[in-house]
Structure formats: C-alpha cells, structure tokens
Coordinates of C-alpha atoms in Angstrom, one line a residue:
M1 CA 71.8 185.9 57.7
C2 CA 72.7 188.6 60.2
G3 CA 72.9 192.4 60.4
I4 CA 76.1 194.3 61.2
V5 CA 76.5 198.0 62.2
A6 CA 79.9 199.6 63.1
A7 CA 80.7 203.2 63.9
V8 CA 83.7 205.4 64.7
A9 CA 82.6 208.9 65.4
D10 CA 83.1 212.1 67.5
R11 CA 80.1 211.4 69.7
N12 CA 78.5 208.6 71.7
I13 CA 77.5 206.1 69.1
V14 CA 75.3 203.7 71.2
S15 CA 72.1 205.1 69.7
V16 CA 73.5 204.9 66.2
L17 CA 74.3 201.2 66.7
L18 CA 70.9 200.4 68.2
Q19 CA 68.9 202.3 65.7
G20 CA 70.9 200.6 62.9
L21 CA 70.1 197.2 64.5
Y22 CA 66.4 198.0 64.7
R23 CA 66.5 198.6 60.9
L24 CA 68.4 195.4 60.3
E25 CA 66.3 193.2 62.5
Y26 CA 64.6 191.8 59.5
R27 CA 67.9 190.0 58.7
G28 CA 68.0 188.1 62.0
Y29 CA 66.4 188.3 65.4
D30 CA 67.6 185.3 67.5
S31 CA 69.9 187.4 69.6
A32 CA 71.7 190.8 69.5
G33 CA 74.8 192.3 70.9
L34 CA 77.2 195.2 70.8
A35 CA 80.8 195.9 71.8
L36 CA 82.1 199.4 72.7
I37 CA 85.5 200.9 73.6
T38 CA 84.6 203.0 76.6
E39 CA 86.7 205.1 78.9
T40 CA 87.2 202.0 81.1
G41 CA 88.0 199.6 78.3
L42 CA 86.1 197.1 76.1
R43 CA 82.5 196.6 77.1
R44 CA 80.2 194.0 75.6
L45 CA 76.5 193.6 75.9
R46 CA 74.5 190.6 74.6
A47 CA 70.8 189.6 74.7
V48 CA 68.8 186.7 73.5
G49 CA 65.8 187.7 71.4
R50 CA 65.0 191.0 69.9
V51 CA 67.0 194.2 69.6
S52 CA 64.7 195.8 72.2
E53 CA 66.2 193.4 74.9
L54 CA 69.7 194.7 74.0
A55 CA 68.5 198.3 74.1
A56 CA 67.1 197.8 77.6
Q57 CA 70.4 196.5 78.7
A58 CA 72.2 199.5 77.2
E59 CA 69.9 201.9 78.8
A60 CA 70.2 200.3 82.2
S61 CA 74.0 200.1 82.1
R62 CA 74.3 203.6 80.6
V63 CA 77.2 202.6 78.3
D64 CA 79.0 205.2 76.4
G65 CA 81.5 204.9 73.6
R66 CA 82.7 206.5 70.3
T67 CA 83.9 203.3 68.7
G68 CA 81.7 200.3 68.5
I69 CA 80.3 197.3 66.6
A70 CA 76.8 195.7 66.8
H71 CA 75.0 192.6 65.5
T72 CA 71.6 191.0 65.2
R73 CA 71.8 187.2 64.7
W74 CA 70.0 184.5 62.8
A75 CA 71.5 181.3 64.1
T76 CA 73.5 179.0 61.8
H77 CA 76.1 177.5 64.2
G78 CA 74.8 176.9 67.8
A79 CA 71.5 177.5 69.4
P80 CA 70.2 181.0 70.1
C81 CA 71.6 181.8 73.5
E82 CA 73.8 184.4 75.1
R83 CA 77.1 182.5 74.8
N84 CA 76.5 182.2 71.0
A85 CA 75.4 185.8 70.5
H86 CA 77.8 188.2 68.9
P87 CA 80.2 190.0 69.4
H88 CA 82.8 187.3 70.2
V89 CA 85.9 188.4 72.0
S90 CA 89.6 187.3 72.3
G91 CA 92.5 189.1 73.9
G92 CA 90.9 192.6 73.8
L93 CA 89.4 192.0 70.4
A94 CA 85.6 191.9 69.6
V95 CA 84.2 190.5 66.3
V96 CA 80.8 190.4 64.6
H97 CA 80.2 188.3 61.5
N98 CA 77.6 187.5 58.9
G99 CA 78.0 184.4 56.8
I100 CA 79.5 181.0 57.3
I101 CA 83.2 180.1 57.8
E102 CA 83.4 176.8 56.1
N103 CA 86.8 175.8 57.5
H104 CA 86.0 176.8 61.0
E105 CA 86.4 173.2 62.4
A106 CA 90.0 172.9 61.2
L107 CA 90.8 176.4 62.4
R108 CA 89.2 175.7 65.8
A109 CA 91.3 172.5 66.3
R110 CA 94.5 174.4 65.4
L111 CA 93.7 177.3 67.7
Q112 CA 92.8 174.9 70.6
D113 CA 96.2 173.3 70.2
E114 CA 97.7 176.7 70.5
G115 CA 95.9 177.2 73.8
Y116 CA 92.8 179.2 72.8
V117 CA 89.7 178.5 74.8
F118 CA 86.3 178.5 73.0
T119 CA 83.2 179.5 74.9
S120 CA 80.6 179.3 72.1
E121 CA 79.5 176.9 69.4
T122 CA 79.8 179.4 66.6
D123 CA 82.1 179.6 63.7
T124 CA 82.6 183.3 64.4
E125 CA 84.6 182.8 67.6
V126 CA 87.3 181.3 65.4
V127 CA 87.8 184.6 63.7
A128 CA 88.4 186.5 67.0
H129 CA 91.0 184.0 68.1
L130 CA 92.6 183.9 64.7
I131 CA 93.1 187.6 64.6
A132 CA 94.4 187.6 68.2
A133 CA 96.9 184.9 67.1
E134 CA 98.1 187.0 64.1
L135 CA 98.5 190.0 66.4
A136 CA 101.1 188.1 68.3
R137 CA 103.1 187.9 65.1
T138 CA 102.1 191.1 63.4
P139 CA 101.6 194.0 65.7
D140 CA 99.8 196.2 63.1
F141 CA 96.0 195.7 63.6
F142 CA 95.0 196.2 60.0
A143 CA 97.7 193.9 58.7
A144 CA 97.0 191.2 61.3
A145 CA 93.3 191.3 60.6
R146 CA 94.0 190.9 56.8
A147 CA 96.4 188.0 57.4
A148 CA 93.8 186.2 59.6
I149 CA 90.9 186.9 57.1
A150 CA 93.1 185.5 54.3
R151 CA 92.9 182.1 56.0
L152 CA 89.1 182.0 56.1
Q153 CA 87.1 179.9 53.6
G154 CA 83.4 180.6 53.0
A155 CA 81.3 183.7 53.1
Y156 CA 81.6 186.6 55.5
A157 CA 81.1 190.2 56.4
L158 CA 83.2 191.1 59.4
A159 CA 83.7 194.1 61.7
V160 CA 86.5 194.0 64.3
L161 CA 87.6 196.4 67.0
R162 CA 90.6 196.4 69.4
E163 CA 90.5 197.7 73.0
S164 CA 94.0 199.2 72.8
E165 CA 93.2 201.1 69.6
P166 CA 90.1 203.2 70.1
G167 CA 88.9 205.2 67.1
R168 CA 89.6 202.3 64.7
V169 CA 87.4 199.5 63.3
I170 CA 88.5 196.9 60.6
V171 CA 85.8 195.5 58.3
A172 CA 86.0 192.9 55.4
R173 CA 83.7 191.4 52.9
E174 CA 83.5 188.2 50.9
G175 CA 80.1 187.0 49.7
S176 CA 78.0 188.7 52.4
P177 CA 76.9 192.3 51.9
L178 CA 78.8 195.1 53.6
L179 CA 79.0 198.8 52.8
L180 CA 80.6 201.9 54.3
G181 CA 79.0 205.2 55.4
I182 CA 80.9 208.5 55.1
S183 CA 80.1 211.5 57.2
S184 CA 81.9 214.6 58.6
E185 CA 81.2 213.2 62.1
G186 CA 82.8 209.8 61.5
S187 CA 82.9 206.6 59.6
Y188 CA 80.4 203.7 59.6
A189 CA 79.7 200.3 58.1
A190 CA 76.5 198.2 57.8
S191 CA 74.9 195.3 56.0
D192 CA 72.3 197.6 54.5
A193 CA 72.1 201.3 53.7
S194 CA 68.9 201.6 55.7
A195 CA 70.9 201.1 58.9
L196 CA 72.8 204.3 58.3
L197 CA 70.1 206.7 57.1
Q198 CA 70.2 208.3 60.5
V199 CA 73.8 209.5 60.1
T200 CA 74.6 209.6 56.3
R201 CA 73.4 209.0 52.8
R202 CA 77.0 208.9 51.4
I203 CA 77.7 205.2 50.8
V204 CA 80.6 203.2 49.5
Y205 CA 79.9 199.6 48.5
L206 CA 82.7 197.1 49.2
E207 CA 83.6 194.4 46.6
N208 CA 84.3 190.8 47.5
G209 CA 87.8 190.5 48.8
D210 CA 87.9 194.1 50.1
C211 CA 89.0 195.1 53.6
A212 CA 88.7 198.6 55.1
E213 CA 90.0 200.6 58.0
L214 CA 87.5 203.0 59.6
T215 CA 88.6 206.0 61.6
R216 CA 87.0 209.2 62.7
T217 CA 88.5 211.0 59.7
G218 CA 87.7 208.6 56.9
C219 CA 88.0 205.1 55.4
R220 CA 90.9 203.3 53.8
V221 CA 90.1 200.4 51.5
T222 CA 92.5 197.7 50.3
R223 CA 92.4 194.2 49.0
I224 CA 93.1 191.3 51.4
D225 CA 96.8 191.4 50.4
G226 CA 97.0 195.1 51.3
T227 CA 96.8 196.5 47.8
P228 CA 95.1 199.9 48.0
V229 CA 91.9 200.3 46.0
T230 CA 89.4 203.0 45.4
R231 CA 85.6 202.3 45.5
P232 CA 83.2 205.0 44.3
E233 CA 81.1 206.9 46.7
T234 CA 77.3 207.1 45.9
E235 CA 74.4 208.8 47.5
T236 CA 71.6 206.4 48.5
H237 CA 68.1 207.3 47.3
L238 CA 66.5 205.3 50.1
S239 CA 64.2 207.5 52.1
A240 CA 63.6 207.5 55.8
D241 CA 59.9 207.0 55.1
A242 CA 60.7 203.6 53.5
V243 CA 61.7 202.3 56.9
E244 CA 58.8 203.8 58.9
L245 CA 55.5 201.9 59.4
G246 CA 53.3 205.0 59.2
Q247 CA 49.6 204.1 59.4
Y248 CA 50.2 200.4 59.1
R249 CA 50.4 197.7 61.8
H250 CA 53.1 195.7 60.2
Y251 CA 55.7 196.0 57.4
M252 CA 54.0 193.2 55.5
Q253 CA 50.7 195.0 55.5
K254 CA 52.4 198.2 54.4
E255 CA 54.2 196.4 51.6
I256 CA 51.1 194.7 50.4
F257 CA 49.4 198.1 50.0
E258 CA 52.5 199.6 48.5
Q259 CA 52.2 197.3 45.5
P260 CA 50.3 199.7 43.2
A261 CA 52.9 202.3 43.7
A262 CA 55.7 199.8 43.4
L263 CA 54.3 198.6 40.1
S264 CA 53.8 202.1 38.9
N265 CA 57.4 203.0 39.7
T266 CA 58.8 199.8 38.1
L267 CA 56.8 200.4 34.9
E268 CA 57.3 204.2 34.9
M269 CA 59.3 204.0 31.6
L270 CA 56.2 202.8 29.8
S271 CA 54.0 205.7 30.7
A272 CA 54.5 207.5 27.4
A273 CA 56.2 204.8 25.4
R274 CA 54.8 203.7 22.0
S275 CA 56.8 200.4 22.1
I276 CA 58.7 198.2 24.5
Q277 CA 62.4 198.8 24.1
P278 CA 65.0 196.1 24.7
G279 CA 67.3 198.8 26.2
L280 CA 65.2 198.6 29.4
F281 CA 67.2 195.5 30.3
G282 CA 70.6 196.9 29.2
A283 CA 72.4 198.3 26.2
R284 CA 73.3 194.9 24.8
C285 CA 69.9 193.4 25.4
E286 CA 68.7 193.2 21.8
E287 CA 72.0 191.8 20.6
V288 CA 71.9 189.1 23.3
L289 CA 68.3 188.2 22.9
K290 CA 68.8 187.7 19.2
E291 CA 71.5 185.1 19.9
I292 CA 69.7 183.0 22.6
K293 CA 67.8 179.9 21.9
Q294 CA 66.4 179.2 25.4
V295 CA 66.0 180.7 28.8
L296 CA 67.1 179.4 32.2
I297 CA 65.7 181.1 35.3
I298 CA 67.5 180.5 38.6
A299 CA 66.0 181.7 41.9
C300 CA 64.9 180.7 45.4
G301 CA 61.7 180.8 47.4
T302 CA 59.2 183.4 46.2
S303 CA 61.4 184.5 43.3
Y304 CA 61.4 180.8 42.2
H305 CA 57.6 181.0 42.0
A306 CA 57.9 184.2 39.9
G307 CA 60.1 182.2 37.5
L308 CA 57.6 179.4 37.2
V309 CA 54.9 181.9 36.1
A310 CA 57.4 183.4 33.6
R311 CA 58.0 180.0 32.1
H312 CA 54.4 179.9 31.0
W313 CA 54.7 183.4 29.5
L314 CA 58.0 182.8 27.7
E315 CA 56.9 179.6 26.1
A316 CA 53.3 180.6 25.2
L317 CA 53.9 184.2 24.1
A318 CA 57.5 184.3 23.0
G319 CA 57.9 180.7 21.8
V320 CA 61.2 180.2 23.6
P321 CA 62.0 177.1 25.7
C322 CA 62.4 177.9 29.4
N323 CA 63.6 176.0 32.4
V324 CA 63.3 177.1 36.0
E325 CA 65.7 175.9 38.6
V326 CA 65.9 176.2 42.4
A327 CA 69.3 177.8 42.8
S328 CA 70.5 175.6 45.7
E329 CA 69.8 172.5 43.6
Y330 CA 71.0 173.7 40.2
R331 CA 74.7 174.2 41.1
Y332 CA 75.0 170.7 42.6
R333 CA 73.5 168.6 39.8
V334 CA 75.1 167.7 36.5
S335 CA 73.3 169.6 33.7
V336 CA 73.7 170.1 30.0
A337 CA 74.8 173.6 29.3
D338 CA 74.1 175.5 26.1
P339 CA 76.0 178.8 25.5
R340 CA 73.0 180.1 23.6
T341 CA 71.0 180.2 26.9
L342 CA 69.9 183.4 28.6
V343 CA 70.5 182.9 32.3
V344 CA 68.0 184.9 34.3
T345 CA 68.6 185.3 38.1
L346 CA 65.9 186.7 40.3
S347 CA 66.4 188.1 43.8
Q348 CA 64.8 190.8 46.0
S349 CA 68.1 191.6 47.8
G350 CA 70.6 190.7 45.2
E351 CA 72.6 189.1 47.9
T352 CA 71.0 185.6 48.0
A353 CA 74.0 183.3 48.4
D354 CA 72.5 180.3 46.6
T355 CA 71.5 182.4 43.6
L356 CA 74.9 184.1 43.4
A357 CA 76.7 180.7 43.5
A358 CA 74.3 179.2 40.9
L359 CA 75.0 182.2 38.6
A360 CA 78.8 181.6 39.0
H361 CA 78.2 177.9 38.2
A362 CA 76.2 178.7 35.1
K363 CA 79.0 181.0 33.9
S364 CA 81.6 178.3 34.6
L365 CA 79.7 176.1 32.2
G366 CA 80.1 178.7 29.4
M367 CA 76.7 180.4 29.6
C368 CA 77.8 184.0 29.5
H369 CA 74.5 185.7 28.5
T370 CA 73.2 186.7 31.9
L371 CA 70.4 188.9 33.2
C372 CA 69.3 189.7 36.7
I373 CA 66.0 191.1 37.9
C374 CA 66.6 192.7 41.3
N375 CA 65.3 195.3 43.7
V376 CA 68.7 196.6 44.9
P377 CA 70.7 198.4 42.3
E378 CA 74.0 198.3 44.2
S379 CA 73.8 194.6 45.1
S380 CA 76.3 191.8 44.2
L381 CA 73.9 190.2 41.8
V382 CA 73.5 193.3 39.7
R383 CA 77.2 193.7 39.4
E384 CA 77.7 190.1 38.3
N385 CA 75.3 190.2 35.4
T386 CA 75.7 191.5 31.8
L387 CA 72.1 192.7 31.6
R388 CA 69.9 193.9 34.5
F389 CA 66.5 195.2 35.3
I390 CA 66.0 197.0 38.6
T391 CA 62.5 196.6 40.1
R392 CA 61.6 199.8 41.9
A393 CA 59.6 198.2 44.7
G394 CA 61.5 200.2 47.4
L395 CA 62.8 198.7 50.6
E396 CA 61.0 195.4 51.6
I397 CA 61.4 194.7 55.3
G398 CA 58.8 192.1 56.0
V399 CA 60.3 188.6 55.8
A400 CA 57.4 187.3 53.7
S401 CA 58.0 188.9 50.3
T402 CA 55.0 190.7 48.6
K403 CA 55.8 193.7 46.5
A404 CA 59.1 192.3 45.4
F405 CA 57.2 189.3 43.9
T406 CA 54.7 191.3 42.0
T407 CA 57.3 193.7 40.6
Q408 CA 59.4 190.7 39.5
L409 CA 56.4 189.4 37.6
A410 CA 55.9 192.7 35.9
A411 CA 59.6 192.7 34.9
L412 CA 59.4 189.2 33.6
Y413 CA 56.3 190.0 31.6
L414 CA 58.2 192.9 30.0
L415 CA 61.0 190.6 29.1
T416 CA 58.6 188.1 27.6
L417 CA 57.1 190.8 25.4
I418 CA 60.5 192.0 24.2
V419 CA 61.5 188.4 23.3
A420 CA 58.2 187.9 21.6
R421 CA 58.6 191.0 19.5
L422 CA 62.2 190.2 18.5
R423 CA 61.0 186.7 17.4
G424 CA 58.2 188.1 15.3
R425 CA 55.5 186.9 17.6
L426 CA 54.1 190.2 18.8
S427 CA 52.3 192.5 16.3
E428 CA 52.2 196.3 16.6
A429 CA 48.5 196.1 17.6
D430 CA 49.2 193.5 20.2
E431 CA 52.1 195.4 21.6
A432 CA 49.9 198.5 21.9
S433 CA 47.3 196.5 23.7
E434 CA 49.9 195.0 26.1
L435 CA 51.3 198.4 26.8
S436 CA 47.9 199.8 27.7
R437 CA 47.2 196.8 30.0
M438 CA 50.5 197.2 31.8
R439 CA 49.9 200.9 32.3
Q440 CA 46.6 200.0 34.0
L441 CA 48.1 197.3 36.2
P442 CA 48.6 199.5 39.3
M443 CA 45.0 200.5 39.3
A444 CA 43.9 196.9 38.8
V445 CA 45.9 195.8 41.9
L446 CA 44.4 198.8 43.8
R447 CA 40.9 197.5 43.1
V448 CA 41.9 194.0 44.3
L449 CA 43.1 195.5 47.6
D450 CA 39.5 196.7 48.2
L451 CA 38.6 193.1 48.9
E452 CA 40.5 193.2 52.2
A453 CA 37.3 193.3 54.4
H454 CA 35.9 190.2 52.8
I455 CA 39.2 188.4 53.3
Q456 CA 39.3 189.3 56.9
E457 CA 36.1 187.4 57.4
W458 CA 37.7 184.3 55.8
A459 CA 40.7 184.7 58.1
E460 CA 38.5 184.0 61.2
R461 CA 37.6 180.6 59.7
F462 CA 41.2 179.8 58.9
A463 CA 42.7 180.7 62.2
T464 CA 41.8 177.4 63.8
K465 CA 43.0 175.2 61.0
Q466 CA 46.3 173.2 61.1
D467 CA 46.5 172.3 57.4
A468 CA 45.4 173.9 54.1
L469 CA 45.5 172.8 50.4
F470 CA 46.0 175.3 47.6
L471 CA 45.0 174.5 44.0
G472 CA 45.7 176.2 40.7
R473 CA 46.2 175.3 37.0
G474 CA 48.5 176.5 34.3
R475 CA 50.3 179.8 35.2
H476 CA 48.2 180.0 38.3
Y477 CA 49.6 176.9 39.9
P478 CA 52.8 178.9 40.8
I479 CA 50.4 181.4 42.4
A480 CA 48.9 178.6 44.5
L481 CA 52.5 177.7 45.5
E482 CA 53.1 181.3 46.5
G483 CA 49.8 181.5 48.5
A484 CA 50.7 178.3 50.4
L485 CA 54.2 179.6 51.1
K486 CA 52.9 182.9 52.5
L487 CA 50.4 181.0 54.7
K488 CA 53.0 178.7 56.2
E489 CA 55.7 181.4 56.5
I490 CA 53.7 183.7 58.8
T491 CA 50.9 181.6 60.3
Y492 CA 52.7 178.3 60.8
I493 CA 49.7 176.5 59.3
H494 CA 50.9 173.6 57.2
A495 CA 50.0 174.3 53.6
E496 CA 50.7 172.6 50.3
A497 CA 49.9 173.5 46.7
Y498 CA 49.2 171.2 43.8
P499 CA 48.1 171.5 40.2
A500 CA 44.4 170.9 40.5
G501 CA 44.6 168.1 38.0
E502 CA 46.8 166.2 40.4
L503 CA 44.2 165.9 43.1
K504 CA 43.1 162.4 42.1
H505 CA 46.8 161.3 42.1
G506 CA 47.2 161.6 45.8
P507 CA 46.3 164.8 47.6
L508 CA 42.6 164.0 47.5
A509 CA 43.3 161.5 50.3
L510 CA 43.8 164.5 52.6
V511 CA 40.6 166.2 51.9
D512 CA 37.9 166.2 54.6
K513 CA 35.7 168.7 56.5
N514 CA 38.8 169.9 58.4
M515 CA 41.0 170.6 55.4
P516 CA 40.2 174.0 53.8
V517 CA 40.9 174.0 50.0
I518 CA 41.9 177.3 48.4
A519 CA 41.4 177.5 44.7
V520 CA 42.8 180.1 42.3
A521 CA 40.1 180.2 39.6
P522 CA 40.5 182.8 36.9
N523 CA 38.2 182.8 33.9
D524 CA 40.7 181.3 31.5
A525 CA 40.8 178.3 29.2
L526 CA 41.3 175.9 32.1
L527 CA 38.4 177.1 34.2
E528 CA 36.0 174.3 33.3
K529 CA 38.7 171.7 34.1
L530 CA 39.3 173.4 37.4
K531 CA 35.6 173.4 38.2
S532 CA 35.6 169.6 37.8
N533 CA 38.5 169.4 40.2
L534 CA 36.6 171.5 42.7
Q535 CA 33.6 169.1 42.5
E536 CA 36.0 166.3 43.5
V537 CA 36.7 168.3 46.7
R538 CA 33.1 168.9 47.5
A539 CA 32.2 165.3 46.9
R540 CA 34.6 164.4 49.7
G541 CA 33.2 166.9 52.2
G542 CA 36.0 169.5 51.6
E543 CA 35.3 173.2 52.2
L544 CA 36.3 175.4 49.3
Y545 CA 37.5 179.0 49.3
V546 CA 37.6 180.2 45.7
F547 CA 39.3 183.3 44.3
A548 CA 37.5 183.8 41.0
D549 CA 37.1 186.5 38.4
A550 CA 34.0 188.7 38.1
D551 CA 32.8 186.8 35.0
S552 CA 33.7 183.3 36.2
E553 CA 30.6 181.1 36.2
I554 CA 31.1 179.8 39.7
A555 CA 28.4 180.3 42.3
P556 CA 28.7 180.3 46.1
A557 CA 27.0 177.4 47.8
D558 CA 27.0 175.4 51.0
G559 CA 30.7 174.6 51.5
V560 CA 31.8 176.9 48.7
H561 CA 33.0 180.4 49.7
L562 CA 33.5 182.7 46.8
L563 CA 35.4 185.9 46.4
R564 CA 35.3 187.6 43.0
L565 CA 38.2 189.8 41.8
P566 CA 37.0 192.9 39.9
E567 CA 38.1 191.7 36.5
H568 CA 39.9 189.1 34.5
Y569 CA 43.3 190.4 33.4
G570 CA 44.4 188.0 30.7
Q571 CA 48.0 186.7 30.9
L572 CA 48.6 189.1 33.8
S573 CA 45.8 187.7 36.0
A574 CA 48.4 185.7 37.9
L575 CA 49.8 188.9 39.2
L576 CA 46.3 190.1 40.5
H577 CA 45.4 186.7 42.0
V578 CA 48.4 186.6 44.3
V579 CA 47.3 189.8 46.1
P580 CA 44.3 188.3 48.0
L581 CA 46.4 185.3 48.9
Q582 CA 48.9 187.7 50.5
L583 CA 46.1 189.4 52.4
L584 CA 44.7 186.1 53.5
A585 CA 48.0 185.0 55.0
Y586 CA 48.4 188.3 56.7
H587 CA 45.0 188.4 58.4
V588 CA 45.1 184.7 59.4
A589 CA 48.5 185.6 61.1
L590 CA 46.8 188.5 62.9
V591 CA 44.1 186.3 64.2
R592 CA 46.6 183.6 65.4
G593 CA 48.8 186.2 67.0
T594 CA 52.0 185.3 65.3
D595 CA 54.9 187.7 64.6
V596 CA 54.0 188.8 61.0
D597 CA 57.2 190.6 60.1
K598 CA 59.6 188.3 61.8
P599 CA 58.3 184.7 61.6
R600 CA 60.2 182.1 63.6
N601 CA 63.3 180.4 62.1
L602 CA 63.3 182.8 59.1
A603 CA 65.2 185.9 58.0
K604 CA 64.8 188.2 55.1
S605 CA 68.1 188.2 53.2
V606 CA 69.4 184.7 52.9
T607 CA 73.2 185.3 52.6
V608 CA 74.2 181.8 53.6
E609 CA 73.7 178.4 51.9

C-alpha cells in the first residue's frame, strides 16, 4: 500500500513529484523518497516519516531534474527506516514499487550468488538488482525491464529509471493500480489520478500485465512479452477541490460533512424516477437477478460492515438468502459454490487486493453472476464484474472511511428494492414510498450532522478511556461494529462491538464504571429487548451513551447519556445512526491529539494481502 509518481517532462519536475506524493500520502506515510536524473547523474533523496520531511530535504539540496520517480511507503517488508525507503538502486538504476513480490526470497538468494549486495530488508530491492542483471544480457532498457518483471510473482506497480538514459521511465502493473498521464509538456504515471491533476486530466489506465515506456513525447504500452497494445485515453472528472481541505481541519471531517452531497449524487437517478430500474446496475441486471437464488457479499473492513447490514435487508425485504464473507478468509476456505449465486463485491477504491482475489476465486468455482459496488469507475474491480454500480461519493482521502460507507449502504438498499420487486415482494405503493424516502435521505443525514456540538461534549468524556463497548441489535449491530472500528482506527482506544443480546454470554464481565458502553437504539421492533440489555449494563455500574430516535421511550438518567436523532428512518435508520458514531470517533481523536487522517499502521487503499 504505497503511492507512486513518475514524470518525464520539459521542465524541472521536483514540484510535480512532491505535490503528487502529498496527494497520495493517504496510501502510505512511513517514509518517502525520490530519484532524479540531474545534470550530474542519478540523485536519490529519502526520508523517514511524512512527505514534508522529503520536501524539506529537496528544498535544502535544491535538486533539479526532468526525469524522476517518487514514492511514499507503507511498510510491508522491513521496518520504516531510511535504508528500507524507496527508491532502491542498483548499477545506475532506481526503482519504486507498490505491492508484494512473493518470490523475493528465492530471487534474492540467486542474486546474492551472482554477487549483488543488498542493503535493505525489502522485497523491492530485488527488482532493482534483477533489472540490472538483465541489462548485462539485454542492453535495451525496456526489453531488459520486461524480462526481469516477467520473473516476478505477486502484485506490483513499478516505475524504473536509468541514469544513462535520461528522458525515459519504464513502468509496469500487475495487481496494484497504476495509470499514465498524458500532457503536451511530458508523460507521467501515478497510483491515483489525484496525483496528476496539477499537470493533466488526460489519463490512460493500465491493465494487469501491461508495461509502458514514458518519454517526453509520449507513452508506448506493451504486454510483458513486448506485444504492443493500445489503451484508451480518458479525461478524469476528479476536481481539484476534491483534494483540498477548504474550511475543514481534516479530510475525515470534510468527508463526514460531504455525506449529504455524496448521497444526493449517488441517488441522482432517482430524482424524477417513478420506479427503480434494474438497469441502474447494468444492462443485464434484470436478466441476472431473475436467475439467481442467493446472494454472496464479499468485502473487507468497513465495506464488510455494509454487507452485514445488506444481509438483513435482502433477506427481510427481498426474501433472498444472503451470506457475507470477509474477502481474505473466503478465498482460503473450502466452500460450497452455487452457480445461481449473485456475487457482490464492495470496495471504495476498487483495488482492494483481497477482494479482487476473492472475486477471482468465486469465478473459478463457477459463480459467473458478479456485481461490484465501487467508488472508482476506472478501477480493477469495476472492470472484473459483469454488473456494476458506481457510488458517486467523490475522492475519499481520510483512511477511516465515512462517505464511502454510507453511499455503499444506499446502493445496497437500491439493489434490495430491485430484487424485492422482481420477486414480487414490493408493491407499487411501497415502491413509491421507498423512492420518496430515499430522495429525502440526504436531508435526513444533514439533520443528523446538526448534532455535532452535543457529540463534542461526549468526546471530552471519552478521551481518557482506554476501552469501549458498542452494542446494537438486528441490522444495527453492524453499525455498532462500524462505530467500534472508527473509534479504534483513529483514537487507538480499544473498542469492541457485540449484539446486545450477547452481553450476558461474556462481554458483561468487562462492564464497570470505567468501561463506557455505546448503544445504537433506534425505535424499531427490538427496542424493548435492547432496553433490557441496557439495564444489565446499569446494574453493573456501567456508564451508557445511547444514540436513540426522537420517539424512542428512553430517558436520560444518572449514568445514562442520551442523544436523540431527529427521526426514525425505518429500514434506512442504520444509515443515519452511523453518522453520529463517525463524529464521535473524530472528536475523540481531536481531544486525544492523534493523527486523524493518517492513523498509525494503517493506509487507505489496501493493495496487498
């Protein structure tokens, strides 16, 4: 999980590389580095920590170059330190890499036998030496790089330059995202289009197995065996405003408050619709949905929690059996496949390695009806699925996902309604009612955001805690899971979530005056059951923080802190109840002084297993 930027241009590209790294820092921030071909030869700068440390070095040394590569790292092999920071060099070559080279140990042993000396613990240094070794046999830089890359096993995005060939960069992609940027001033490559907005909007997305040669006058794309290929050029619709903080202190705060707009954009097609059309998920959607007998949702992290909510919807409203699997586990266990299954994959980035691998596994078992719900239309996951729904949340930079989660829930609810209608379980009157409710969803979220001041008061109480317990029931148990995840991600408070009915089966042993218990308490059929569970907490001296609906019959009391959401929103109440949990985590992190957007040990786009 790292960010790559490369540039070959008619001007000094140091600022291009650094600005690109700043915009990719959400992908990794253990260390950063760059390599340039200057008038005096190859120059490498590396720094432990944030991109700002590298920028300070670059300013102090006044480096200048027109050909360069840069990298921000999230450690997979070797501790975060300068010797493990990219770029890695060998014989006048410099390499940056995102991904994991699975056969690096065997390659390392062979290269050491040939006399190559390793100075880092990384798998990436193998690539630099391997290309250097190939150049001894194959003098053509592009051909040698392809020959070396063909020996790699695993996932990678690579950018390589050679001191003796200024004005030339070689890049390759297998499993990890990489795209090209086209401009009249030069050629560029990056892990994400946001890194190139400063120089171009003209983008070429590489496919797995592609290699490309970048020069000042253009790009040449081939397969690893050298076969020329043509990849379409597109214009990114990503705006510069999407990567600016504006009035907000952090990207997470910005993205929490962007949720009404993100939902409005995602559901825009419903604004004047009289019915919910299967075509929203692809031209073959109706045909596929009529064939399927069950749904399998595959996802990781926050997206997995969205899938857990959707299971309740699909079974209760559409009457279709649904299983939800953690992607990293699903592909490694023996499961019973049914070709009549709709396989739904969820991912913000569309580049989540475990989810992509799990999808490939499901297909290998004969399950060919696939649908992805994703926030990035040009991503690998979108290209690998038969059906697709693009959530229009906009760029999400904060590591702790917020607006991607709520827009995924909106998309999954749409899917549920379509399946319900095709199975004869949604009347015209109910469909009209659901359409109206979904159109009002952005305003409903906006009203929940007005609770921020109250949540800030709660944050002061939480800041000194080391543990927290989240409770929910039914479709709100996954919301409790998501709330606990947000808290632990950015505040480093240990947090767990349980179905409230499970309290007496173990977690109740943890409850005392020092253990805050957060309850998601909508006014639904399980409220009375939940209230009994809350009494179990109070009887043990536990302090309760309850997120209830306006009409829930729960009263504040000694040890019971109550925050009422403006309204109960039926099946969609799960989507509203997650918003105050996001705000709670954010404001507790502020009080504790943690790095909200870049929490320790985590990165945004998980492109390695």
